[in-house]
Tab-separated table of C-alpha atoms in Angstrom:
chain	number	residue	atom	x	y	z
A	1	MET	CA	126.440	175.423	116.791
A	2	ALA	CA	122.985	175.966	118.210
A	3	SER	CA	122.565	174.882	121.811
A	4	GLN	CA	119.480	172.486	121.895
A	5	PRO	CA	116.615	173.205	124.468
A	6	PRO	CA	116.461	170.784	128.011
A	7	ALA	CA	114.289	168.094	127.560
A	8	GLN	CA	111.143	168.048	128.828
A	9	GLU	CA	110.247	164.834	131.025
A	10	PRO	CA	107.175	163.736	130.530
A	11	THR	CA	104.533	164.532	132.613
A	12	THR	CA	101.913	161.901	134.390
A	13	ARG	CA	97.903	162.825	134.007
A	14	ARG	CA	96.688	162.760	137.773
A	15	ARG	CA	93.730	160.434	138.380
A	16	GLN	CA	90.972	162.242	138.548
A	17	LEU	CA	88.130	161.850	140.962
A	18	LEU	CA	84.467	162.019	140.215
A	19	GLY	CA	85.539	162.177	136.324
A	20	ARG	CA	83.196	161.620	133.272
A	21	LEU	CA	81.758	158.108	133.030
A	22	SER	CA	81.889	156.084	129.961
A	23	LEU	CA	78.798	155.871	127.655
A	24	PRO	CA	77.553	151.959	128.402
A	25	GLU	CA	78.352	152.826	132.082
A	26	ARG	CA	76.542	156.135	132.046
A	27	THR	CA	73.569	154.531	129.921
A	28	TYR	CA	73.218	151.372	132.699
A	29	ILE	CA	73.289	153.736	135.824
A	30	THR	CA	70.721	156.403	134.459
A	31	ASP	CA	68.242	153.562	133.662
A	32	ALA	CA	68.890	151.670	136.585
A	33	LEU	CA	68.491	155.358	139.143
A	34	ARG	CA	65.629	156.059	136.907
A	35	THR	CA	63.937	153.054	138.475
A	36	GLU	CA	64.979	153.734	141.916
A	37	THR	CA	63.654	157.150	141.501
A	38	VAL	CA	60.052	155.977	141.076
A	39	GLY	CA	60.520	153.677	143.523
A	40	GLY	CA	62.036	155.897	146.104
A	41	ILE	CA	58.881	157.958	145.769
A	42	LEU	CA	56.501	155.090	146.208
A	43	LEU	CA	59.052	154.694	149.910
A	44	LEU	CA	58.266	157.798	150.401
A	45	ILE	CA	54.329	157.562	150.259
A	46	ALA	CA	54.790	153.934	151.907
A	47	ALA	CA	56.362	155.550	154.870
A	48	VAL	CA	53.700	158.420	154.781
A	49	ILE	CA	51.071	155.642	154.787
A	50	ALA	CA	52.571	153.831	157.464
A	51	LEU	CA	52.825	156.815	160.002
A	52	ILE	CA	49.059	158.166	159.424
A	53	TRP	CA	48.197	154.094	159.946
A	54	ALA	CA	49.800	153.536	163.024
A	55	ASN	CA	48.716	156.989	164.525
A	56	VAL	CA	45.494	157.100	163.593
A	57	TRP	CA	44.178	153.721	163.684
A	58	PRO	CA	47.047	151.799	165.769
A	59	HIS	CA	45.551	148.387	166.374
A	60	ALA	CA	43.734	147.775	162.714
A	61	TYR	CA	47.575	148.594	161.708
A	62	GLU	CA	48.837	145.664	164.086
A	63	SER	CA	46.147	143.240	163.742
A	64	VAL	CA	47.306	143.520	159.864
A	65	LEU	CA	51.316	143.019	160.941
A	66	ASP	CA	50.179	140.322	162.917
A	67	TYR	CA	48.279	138.205	160.869
A	68	THR	CA	49.575	135.229	159.853
A	69	VAL	CA	49.671	133.201	156.595
A	70	GLY	CA	51.821	130.303	155.299
A	71	PRO	CA	52.044	126.355	155.957
A	72	SER	CA	53.589	125.195	158.977
A	73	GLY	CA	55.261	122.202	157.973
A	74	PRO	CA	57.696	121.001	156.640
A	75	LEU	CA	60.042	124.368	156.823
A	76	HIS	CA	57.523	126.442	159.477
A	77	LEU	CA	56.560	129.346	156.748
A	78	ASP	CA	53.178	130.027	158.852
A	79	LEU	CA	54.695	134.125	159.237
A	80	THR	CA	53.268	136.889	160.487
A	81	LEU	CA	52.710	139.740	157.020
A	82	ASP	CA	55.572	141.363	159.369
A	83	ALA	CA	57.843	138.671	158.815
A	84	TRP	CA	56.948	137.806	155.445
A	85	ALA	CA	57.891	141.513	154.375
A	86	LYS	CA	61.242	141.764	156.157
A	87	ASP	CA	62.461	138.156	155.563
A	88	GLY	CA	60.743	137.327	152.004
A	89	LEU	CA	60.038	140.830	150.144
A	90	LEU	CA	63.835	142.160	151.245
A	91	THR	CA	65.135	139.109	149.996
A	92	ILE	CA	64.152	140.481	146.414
A	93	PHE	CA	65.903	143.466	146.778
A	94	PHE	CA	69.023	142.056	148.065
A	95	PHE	CA	68.915	139.964	144.800
A	96	VAL	CA	68.931	143.105	143.223
A	97	ALA	CA	72.012	144.332	145.699
A	98	GLY	CA	73.752	140.824	144.695
A	99	ILE	CA	73.194	141.160	141.010
A	100	GLU	CA	74.515	145.195	141.232
A	101	LEU	CA	77.512	143.706	143.328
A	102	LYS	CA	78.579	141.476	140.544
A	103	ARG	CA	78.337	143.905	137.646
A	104	GLU	CA	80.025	146.249	139.605
A	105	PHE	CA	82.849	143.899	140.030
A	106	VAL	CA	83.457	142.639	136.429
A	107	ALA	CA	81.903	145.602	134.442
A	108	GLY	CA	81.420	148.604	137.035
A	109	GLU	CA	83.298	150.934	139.150
A	110	LEU	CA	84.974	148.358	141.369
A	111	ARG	CA	86.601	146.087	138.324
A	112	THR	CA	89.612	148.399	138.833
A	113	PRO	CA	91.806	148.409	142.365
A	114	SER	CA	92.275	152.443	141.382
A	115	ALA	CA	88.405	152.747	140.672
A	116	ALA	CA	87.196	150.320	143.292
A	117	LEU	CA	89.612	152.243	145.998
A	118	LEU	CA	87.484	155.870	146.396
A	119	PRO	CA	83.854	154.027	146.862
A	120	VAL	CA	85.263	151.300	148.829
A	121	VAL	CA	87.151	153.451	151.143
A	122	ALA	CA	83.986	156.198	151.420
A	123	ALA	CA	82.050	153.119	152.481
A	124	VAL	CA	84.025	151.490	154.970
A	125	CYS	CA	84.678	154.941	156.458
A	126	GLY	CA	81.042	155.531	156.105
A	127	VAL	CA	79.716	152.405	158.386
A	128	THR	CA	82.765	152.768	160.693
A	129	LEU	CA	82.259	156.135	162.001
A	130	PRO	CA	78.286	155.428	162.672
A	131	ALA	CA	79.027	152.413	164.459
A	132	VAL	CA	81.479	154.031	166.524
A	133	LEU	CA	79.657	157.134	167.630
A	134	PHE	CA	76.570	154.875	168.201
A	135	ALA	CA	78.843	152.452	170.549
A	136	LEU	CA	79.618	155.899	172.497
A	137	ALA	CA	76.438	157.036	172.780
A	138	ASN	CA	75.613	153.937	174.420
A	139	SER	CA	78.597	153.015	176.634
A	140	GLY	CA	77.008	154.540	179.572
A	141	ALA	CA	74.458	153.055	181.817
A	142	GLY	CA	71.216	152.454	180.049
A	143	GLY	CA	72.898	152.164	176.720
A	144	HIS	CA	72.034	149.460	174.396
A	145	PRO	CA	75.168	148.762	172.352
A	146	GLY	CA	74.013	145.608	170.392
A	147	GLY	CA	71.999	148.281	168.077
A	148	TRP	CA	75.523	149.609	166.869
A	149	ALA	CA	74.875	148.213	163.014
A	150	ILE	CA	71.665	150.604	162.764
A	151	PRO	CA	73.162	153.833	161.273
A	152	THR	CA	75.493	152.064	159.172
A	153	ALA	CA	73.278	151.395	156.275
A	154	THR	CA	72.602	154.070	153.042
A	155	ASP	CA	69.267	154.156	151.603
A	156	ILE	CA	70.007	154.792	147.374
A	157	ALA	CA	65.946	154.571	146.613
A	158	PHE	CA	65.239	157.019	149.108
A	159	ALA	CA	67.677	159.386	148.216
A	160	LEU	CA	66.734	159.684	144.883
A	161	GLY	CA	63.474	159.858	145.477
A	162	VAL	CA	64.121	162.865	147.935
A	163	LEU	CA	65.874	164.678	144.931
A	164	ALA	CA	62.426	163.907	142.838
A	165	VAL	CA	60.480	165.584	144.977
A	166	VAL	CA	62.579	168.388	145.863
A	167	GLY	CA	63.430	168.734	141.643
A	168	SER	CA	67.229	168.447	142.677
A	169	HIS	CA	69.676	167.394	139.603
A	170	LEU	CA	72.774	165.354	140.060
A	171	PRO	CA	75.524	165.442	137.394
A	172	SER	CA	76.150	161.298	136.333
A	173	ALA	CA	79.405	161.396	138.217
A	174	LEU	CA	77.624	162.227	141.346
A	175	ARG	CA	74.749	159.680	140.666
A	176	ALA	CA	77.592	157.083	140.007
A	177	PHE	CA	79.518	157.520	143.028
A	178	LEU	CA	76.349	157.540	144.877
A	179	LEU	CA	74.824	154.278	143.660
A	180	THR	CA	78.257	152.460	143.850
A	181	LEU	CA	78.923	154.037	147.403
A	182	ALA	CA	75.054	152.306	147.823
A	183	VAL	CA	75.974	149.047	146.515
A	184	VAL	CA	79.011	148.585	148.962
A	185	ASP	CA	76.850	149.636	151.819
A	186	ASP	CA	74.627	147.121	150.788
A	187	LEU	CA	77.695	144.227	150.588
A	188	ILE	CA	78.769	145.115	154.307
A	189	ALA	CA	74.909	145.335	155.367
A	190	ILE	CA	75.135	142.106	153.910
A	191	LEU	CA	77.630	140.648	155.867
A	192	ILE	CA	76.551	142.061	158.978
A	193	ILE	CA	73.265	140.746	158.907
A	194	ALA	CA	74.420	136.991	157.931
A	195	ILE	CA	77.268	137.496	160.876
A	196	PHE	CA	75.763	139.217	163.534
A	197	TYR	CA	71.786	138.585	163.285
A	198	SER	CA	71.917	134.735	162.629
A	199	SER	CA	71.088	132.401	165.122
A	200	GLY	CA	70.018	128.918	166.274
A	201	ILE	CA	71.821	127.599	162.955
A	202	LYS	CA	70.071	124.179	161.897
A	203	PHE	CA	73.228	122.717	159.278
A	204	TRP	CA	70.809	120.129	157.558
A	205	ALA	CA	68.701	122.733	156.096
A	206	LEU	CA	71.869	125.127	156.104
A	207	GLY	CA	73.528	122.483	153.749
A	208	LEU	CA	70.117	121.649	151.641
A	209	ALA	CA	69.978	125.837	151.251
A	210	PHE	CA	73.880	125.439	149.602
A	211	ALA	CA	73.294	122.718	147.685
A	212	GLY	CA	70.010	124.091	146.138
A	213	LEU	CA	72.516	127.307	145.337
A	214	MET	CA	75.088	125.317	144.216
A	215	LEU	CA	71.606	123.838	141.570
A	216	PHE	CA	71.086	127.523	140.626
A	217	TRP	CA	74.447	128.077	139.738
A	218	PHE	CA	74.672	125.136	137.452
A	219	LEU	CA	71.587	125.535	135.683
A	220	HIS	CA	72.278	128.969	134.893
A	221	ARG	CA	76.024	128.129	134.157
A	222	ARG	CA	74.846	125.519	131.594
A	223	GLY	CA	72.646	128.411	129.911
A	224	VAL	CA	69.198	126.615	130.923
A	225	HIS	CA	66.636	129.289	130.940
A	226	GLY	CA	62.920	129.273	132.279
A	227	TRP	CA	61.584	131.537	135.040
A	228	TYR	CA	59.128	128.558	136.081
A	229	LEU	CA	62.065	126.554	136.898
A	230	PHE	CA	64.126	129.170	138.839
A	231	VAL	CA	61.238	131.328	140.548
A	232	PRO	CA	60.377	127.823	142.240
A	233	LEU	CA	63.992	126.862	143.103
A	234	ALA	CA	64.763	130.182	144.355
A	235	PHE	CA	61.814	130.236	146.666
A	236	LEU	CA	62.900	126.485	147.859
A	237	ASN	CA	66.584	128.211	148.539
A	238	TRP	CA	65.046	131.379	150.109
A	239	ALA	CA	62.864	128.543	152.405
A	240	LEU	CA	65.874	126.604	153.519
A	241	MET	CA	67.964	129.634	153.970
A	242	HIS	CA	65.320	131.058	156.884
A	243	GLU	CA	64.825	127.600	158.521
A	244	SER	CA	68.454	127.281	158.711
A	245	GLY	CA	68.605	130.384	160.983
A	246	VAL	CA	70.906	132.506	159.032
A	247	HIS	CA	68.759	135.665	157.594
A	248	ALA	CA	66.635	134.821	154.726
A	249	THR	CA	67.700	137.990	152.941
A	250	VAL	CA	71.318	136.079	152.566
A	251	ALA	CA	69.837	133.477	149.984
A	252	GLY	CA	68.258	136.751	147.920
A	253	VAL	CA	72.626	138.109	147.513
A	254	ALA	CA	73.670	135.044	147.356
A	255	MET	CA	71.583	134.153	143.776
A	256	GLY	CA	72.322	137.395	142.238
A	257	LEU	CA	76.178	137.422	142.973
A	258	MET	CA	75.789	133.662	140.974
A	259	LEU	CA	74.457	135.571	138.057
A	260	ARG	CA	76.626	135.848	135.186
A	261	CYS	CA	77.010	139.701	134.594
A	262	HIS	CA	79.708	139.944	131.483
A	263	ARG	CA	78.884	139.752	128.164
A	264	GLU	CA	79.763	136.858	125.795
A	265	GLY	CA	79.967	136.722	121.636
A	266	ASP	CA	77.152	139.461	120.477
A	267	GLU	CA	74.926	139.979	123.661
A	268	LYS	CA	73.665	143.141	123.973
A	269	GLN	CA	73.177	142.317	127.838
A	270	SER	CA	74.335	139.716	130.157
A	271	PRO	CA	72.109	137.128	132.089
A	272	GLY	CA	72.691	138.885	134.818
A	273	GLU	CA	71.873	142.480	133.522
A	274	HIS	CA	68.815	141.138	131.372
A	275	ILE	CA	67.235	139.769	134.871
A	276	GLU	CA	67.913	142.725	137.192
A	277	HIS	CA	66.289	144.883	134.373
A	278	LEU	CA	63.267	142.865	135.231
A	279	VAL	CA	63.281	141.973	138.621
A	280	ARG	CA	64.433	145.906	139.599
A	281	PRO	CA	61.003	147.099	139.241
A	282	VAL	CA	59.567	144.686	141.338
A	283	SER	CA	62.084	145.285	143.929
A	284	ALA	CA	61.383	148.704	144.134
A	285	GLY	CA	57.963	149.378	143.076
A	286	LEU	CA	56.776	146.684	145.423
A	287	ALA	CA	58.764	144.846	147.331
A	288	VAL	CA	60.874	147.922	148.787
A	289	PRO	CA	57.064	149.911	149.337
A	290	VAL	CA	55.220	147.024	150.943
A	291	PHE	CA	58.181	146.585	153.565
A	292	ALA	CA	58.177	150.076	154.450
A	293	LEU	CA	54.408	149.934	154.838
A	294	PHE	CA	55.243	147.354	157.538
A	295	ALA	CA	57.961	148.789	159.087
A	296	ALA	CA	58.158	152.260	159.295
A	297	GLY	CA	54.382	152.731	161.536
A	298	VAL	CA	55.530	153.982	164.488
A	299	THR	CA	53.684	156.059	167.217
A	300	ILE	CA	54.726	159.370	167.179
A	301	THR	CA	53.656	161.348	170.197
A	302	GLY	CA	55.184	164.679	172.370
A	303	PRO	CA	57.149	161.658	174.642
A	304	ALA	CA	57.911	159.688	171.950
A	305	LEU	CA	59.977	162.610	170.392
A	306	GLY	CA	61.729	163.649	173.543
A	307	GLU	CA	62.727	159.996	174.093
A	308	VAL	CA	64.296	160.310	170.573
A	309	PHE	CA	66.885	162.936	171.437
A	310	THR	CA	67.430	162.095	174.999
A	311	GLN	CA	67.734	158.288	175.120
A	312	ALA	CA	71.116	156.897	174.009
A	313	THR	CA	70.327	154.219	171.650
A	314	PRO	CA	67.749	156.631	169.367
A	315	LEU	CA	70.772	159.514	169.842
A	316	GLY	CA	72.999	157.223	168.705
A	317	ILE	CA	71.551	156.511	165.594
A	318	ILE	CA	70.520	159.840	164.705
A	319	LEU	CA	74.274	161.335	165.783
A	320	GLY	CA	75.294	158.228	163.550
A	321	LEU	CA	73.240	158.926	160.467
A	322	LEU	CA	73.743	162.704	160.394
A	323	VAL	CA	77.305	162.987	161.941
A	324	GLY	CA	78.933	159.653	161.268
A	325	LYS	CA	77.945	158.886	157.769
A	326	THR	CA	78.553	162.210	156.621
A	327	VAL	CA	81.789	163.029	157.998
A	328	GLY	CA	82.878	159.359	156.949
A	329	ILE	CA	81.878	159.394	153.340
A	330	PHE	CA	83.625	162.972	153.015
A	331	GLY	CA	86.688	161.848	155.064
A	332	GLY	CA	87.262	158.745	153.218
A	333	THR	CA	86.544	160.427	149.972
A	334	TRP	CA	88.860	163.475	151.030
A	335	LEU	CA	91.748	161.000	152.566
A	336	ALA	CA	91.600	158.381	149.238
A	337	ALA	CA	92.004	161.102	147.336
A	338	ARG	CA	94.847	162.468	149.158
A	339	PHE	CA	97.199	159.805	149.497
A	340	THR	CA	96.357	158.541	146.000
A	341	ARG	CA	96.868	162.231	144.549
A	342	ALA	CA	93.721	162.388	142.516
A	343	GLU	CA	92.405	165.837	141.053
A	344	LEU	CA	88.713	166.632	141.557
A	345	ASN	CA	86.448	166.832	138.606
A	346	PRO	CA	87.348	170.885	137.783
A	347	GLN	CA	83.211	171.346	137.279
A	348	LEU	CA	82.492	170.257	140.951
A	349	LYS	CA	84.023	171.254	144.263
A	350	TRP	CA	84.289	169.675	147.214
A	351	ALA	CA	80.912	170.969	149.098
A	352	ASP	CA	79.367	168.781	146.171
A	353	MET	CA	80.866	165.724	147.640
A	354	PHE	CA	79.684	166.978	151.314
A	355	ALA	CA	76.738	167.493	150.289
A	356	VAL	CA	75.942	164.080	148.644
A	357	SER	CA	77.603	162.574	151.933
A	358	VAL	CA	75.078	164.439	153.978
A	359	LEU	CA	72.066	162.489	151.404
A	360	ALA	CA	74.108	159.174	151.855
A	361	GLY	CA	72.925	159.650	156.114
A	362	ILE	CA	69.532	158.652	154.797
A	363	GLY	CA	69.324	155.269	156.204
A	364	PHE	CA	65.684	154.181	155.801
A	365	THR	CA	65.357	150.418	154.668
A	366	VAL	CA	68.086	148.258	156.017
A	367	SER	CA	68.146	150.655	159.025
A	368	LEU	CA	64.861	149.629	159.599
A	369	LEU	CA	65.074	145.938	159.224
A	370	ILE	CA	68.472	145.674	161.655
A	371	SER	CA	66.426	147.963	164.216
A	372	GLU	CA	64.165	145.096	164.280
A	373	LEU	CA	66.993	142.229	163.968
A	374	ALA	CA	68.557	143.794	166.870
A	375	PHE	CA	66.135	144.061	169.335
A	376	PRO	CA	63.953	140.784	168.814
A	377	ASP	CA	62.475	140.954	172.873
A	378	ASP	CA	62.064	144.604	173.207
A	379	PRO	CA	59.480	146.041	170.691
A	380	ALA	CA	59.563	149.484	172.323
A	381	LEU	CA	63.021	149.731	172.209
A	382	ALA	CA	62.906	148.627	168.425
A	383	ASP	CA	59.955	150.993	167.898
A	384	ARG	CA	62.041	154.105	169.286
A	385	SER	CA	65.239	152.618	167.132
A	386	LYS	CA	63.190	153.078	164.351
A	387	ALA	CA	61.733	156.197	165.451
A	388	ALA	CA	65.135	157.604	165.251
A	389	VAL	CA	65.968	156.178	162.119
A	390	LEU	CA	63.180	158.270	160.455
A	391	VAL	CA	64.160	161.508	162.305
A	392	GLY	CA	67.952	161.283	161.367
A	393	SER	CA	66.820	160.270	157.637
A	394	LEU	CA	64.377	163.074	157.140
A	395	LEU	CA	67.639	165.573	158.997
A	396	CYS	CA	69.942	164.209	156.167
A	397	ALA	CA	67.282	164.796	153.756
A	398	LEU	CA	66.515	168.463	154.551
A	399	ILE	CA	70.060	169.347	155.164
A	400	ALA	CA	71.161	167.503	152.094
A	401	THR	CA	68.450	169.156	150.101
A	402	VAL	CA	69.583	172.902	151.221
A	403	LEU	CA	73.264	171.789	150.432
A	404	LEU	CA	72.313	170.527	146.735
A	405	LYS	CA	69.645	173.634	146.041
A	406	LEU	CA	72.578	176.148	146.170
A	407	ARG	CA	74.145	174.735	143.269
A	408	ASN	CA	71.054	172.850	141.556
A	409	ARG	CA	71.812	175.331	138.932
A	410	HIS	CA	75.209	174.255	138.223
A	411	TYR	CA	74.086	171.046	138.410
A	412	GLN	CA	71.221	171.399	135.943
A	413	GLU	CA	74.041	173.344	133.292
A	414	LEU	CA	76.215	169.904	134.002
A	415	CYS	CA	73.330	167.763	133.178
A	416	GLU	CA	71.962	169.534	129.751
A	417	GLU	CA	75.908	169.255	128.653
A	418	GLU	CA	75.646	165.394	129.313
A	419	ASP	CA	72.445	164.977	127.876
A	420	ARG	CA	72.934	167.447	124.533
A	421	ASP	CA	72.458	165.506	120.963
A	422	LEU	CA	72.362	168.265	118.413
A	423	ASP	CA	72.850	166.016	116.136
A	424	GLY	CA	70.471	163.564	116.857
A	425	ASP	CA	72.011	160.209	116.614
A	426	GLY	CA	71.267	159.082	120.075
A	427	VAL	CA	74.747	159.547	121.498
A	428	PRO	CA	75.503	162.912	123.332
A	429	ASP	CA	77.576	164.956	121.571
A	430	VAL	CA	80.474	164.946	124.644
A	431	TYR	CA	81.281	161.751	123.673
A	432	GLN	CA	81.512	162.499	120.255
A	433	LEU	CA	84.167	165.717	120.221
A	434	ASP	CA	87.120	163.682	118.806
A	435	ASP	CA	85.416	162.026	116.312
A	436	PRO	CA	85.639	163.530	112.549
A	437	ALA	CA	82.599	162.324	111.557
A	438	TRP	CA	80.890	163.761	114.326
A	439	GLN	CA	82.433	167.135	113.794
A	440	ALA	CA	81.811	167.217	109.820
A	441	ARG	CA	78.174	166.528	110.833
A	442	MET	CA	78.803	169.823	113.246
A	443	ALA	CA	80.296	171.804	110.197
A	444	GLU	CA	77.399	171.153	107.655
A	445	ARG	CA	74.688	172.208	110.065
A	446	ALA	CA	76.435	175.309	110.662
A	447	ARG	CA	76.978	175.870	106.600
A	448	ALA	CA	73.162	175.187	106.492
A	449	ALA	CA	71.786	177.240	109.289
A	450	GLU	CA	74.258	180.555	107.753
A	451	ARG	CA	72.678	179.856	104.448
A	452	ALA	CA	69.067	179.990	105.895
A	453	GLY	CA	70.365	182.501	108.071
A	454	GLY	CA	69.497	181.269	110.950
A	455	THR	CA	71.919	180.939	113.904
A	456	GLU	CA	74.521	178.157	114.240
A	457	PRO	CA	73.560	175.184	116.516
A	458	THR	CA	75.299	175.597	120.383
A	459	ARG	CA	77.996	172.997	120.337
A	460	PRO	CA	78.768	171.383	124.162
A	461	THR	CA	81.948	172.957	125.558
A	462	GLU	CA	84.633	170.896	123.928
A	463	LYS	CA	86.214	169.540	127.211
A	464	GLY	CA	87.968	165.971	127.134
A	465	PRO	CA	87.103	163.236	130.133
A	466	ASP	CA	88.880	164.675	132.544
A	467	GLY	CA	86.887	168.423	132.673
A	468	THR	CA	89.727	170.238	130.545
A	469	ARG	CA	90.013	172.252	127.740
């Protein structure tokens, strides 16, 4: 009797790092990042205008920032245009961030612990190390450790604007990682602002704000519709939060988190996704660029630039953004992959992750906001901090551009493969390789091309979701 071959133990496929996204997730991220890219370009333009305005016509710039509008009672909304920008317009930005965060938890990369581990660990490390480096740089005499949170933020819009300007491509897996990282980063920034930069709490106003938020949640959950109802209620919640002493942007993220972001029945979009689709262009195209116009106007002179690289506070910010964010995000990603035994997508390299980590060091919008919150009684120090944010973000953008350009041709090939739709059915071919109907259509196209004396249309590389053939 012939001996039987030894039974082979089943092999377990290792989880892949930065693998191909599902088609719905890829579609959502593509649409979201398209808007953020346009907003990023507007953000860059606004920052340049602010720098020119503040340095050529400084008195005019300061007078516009200090111009006061709004009623003084009953909620003390007689605010300067600068305050309206950072407390009011940025609430729209954080409202969208709240919706993004909620969606990531219920339908995106954060919905399962295994998928959430990578961006969460990377974001936490990318916040912790910059804060540590800043604290070390400011531990001696003349330091200001209170600004530790300034270099902890990532600005996804600015990063995408840089990519658009320099013409760099990023495959969807890297774009998804960058977006998810920024969402977790925004959550941490919101918690930092709420906990460390709120003062003089008025509990009566905070209680009314909480009641207004509960009414917002109740009406939304009951299916009540109408912008004419929700917009005034949202403004009232914001005004009460502002009066309470808790930073007003917290109201924005709270309302974003209250929206339903999962689909029910035959819904094509959840209410949260629909509202985000409407509000995101306002955030990316208006709110954030106007905030940048009012926040990025710092005086640039030879002595001022010298102080950025010699004084502890601005130097700590630059080190935090350039070194802390890069090493923190890359190191956190590598450690998460190593300890979970995940394999990197074979179409990518660790050098790609390093380049994206450098790009994530761009900390424009939230870093500028925290610069003002950290030093409210020292405008000169706040300006030096904002100048350091600009310099650090610019250095990260330049270095990331060089690193990404080295692989740009490969990225372009990956993007073309992801977008290829030879049969014109609106679904990229890489998602249909195992579909018999698609295979039949492609075979028929090949036979038709052969009969016509043409060539067979190029088919996508037949790789599975994990990148293997």
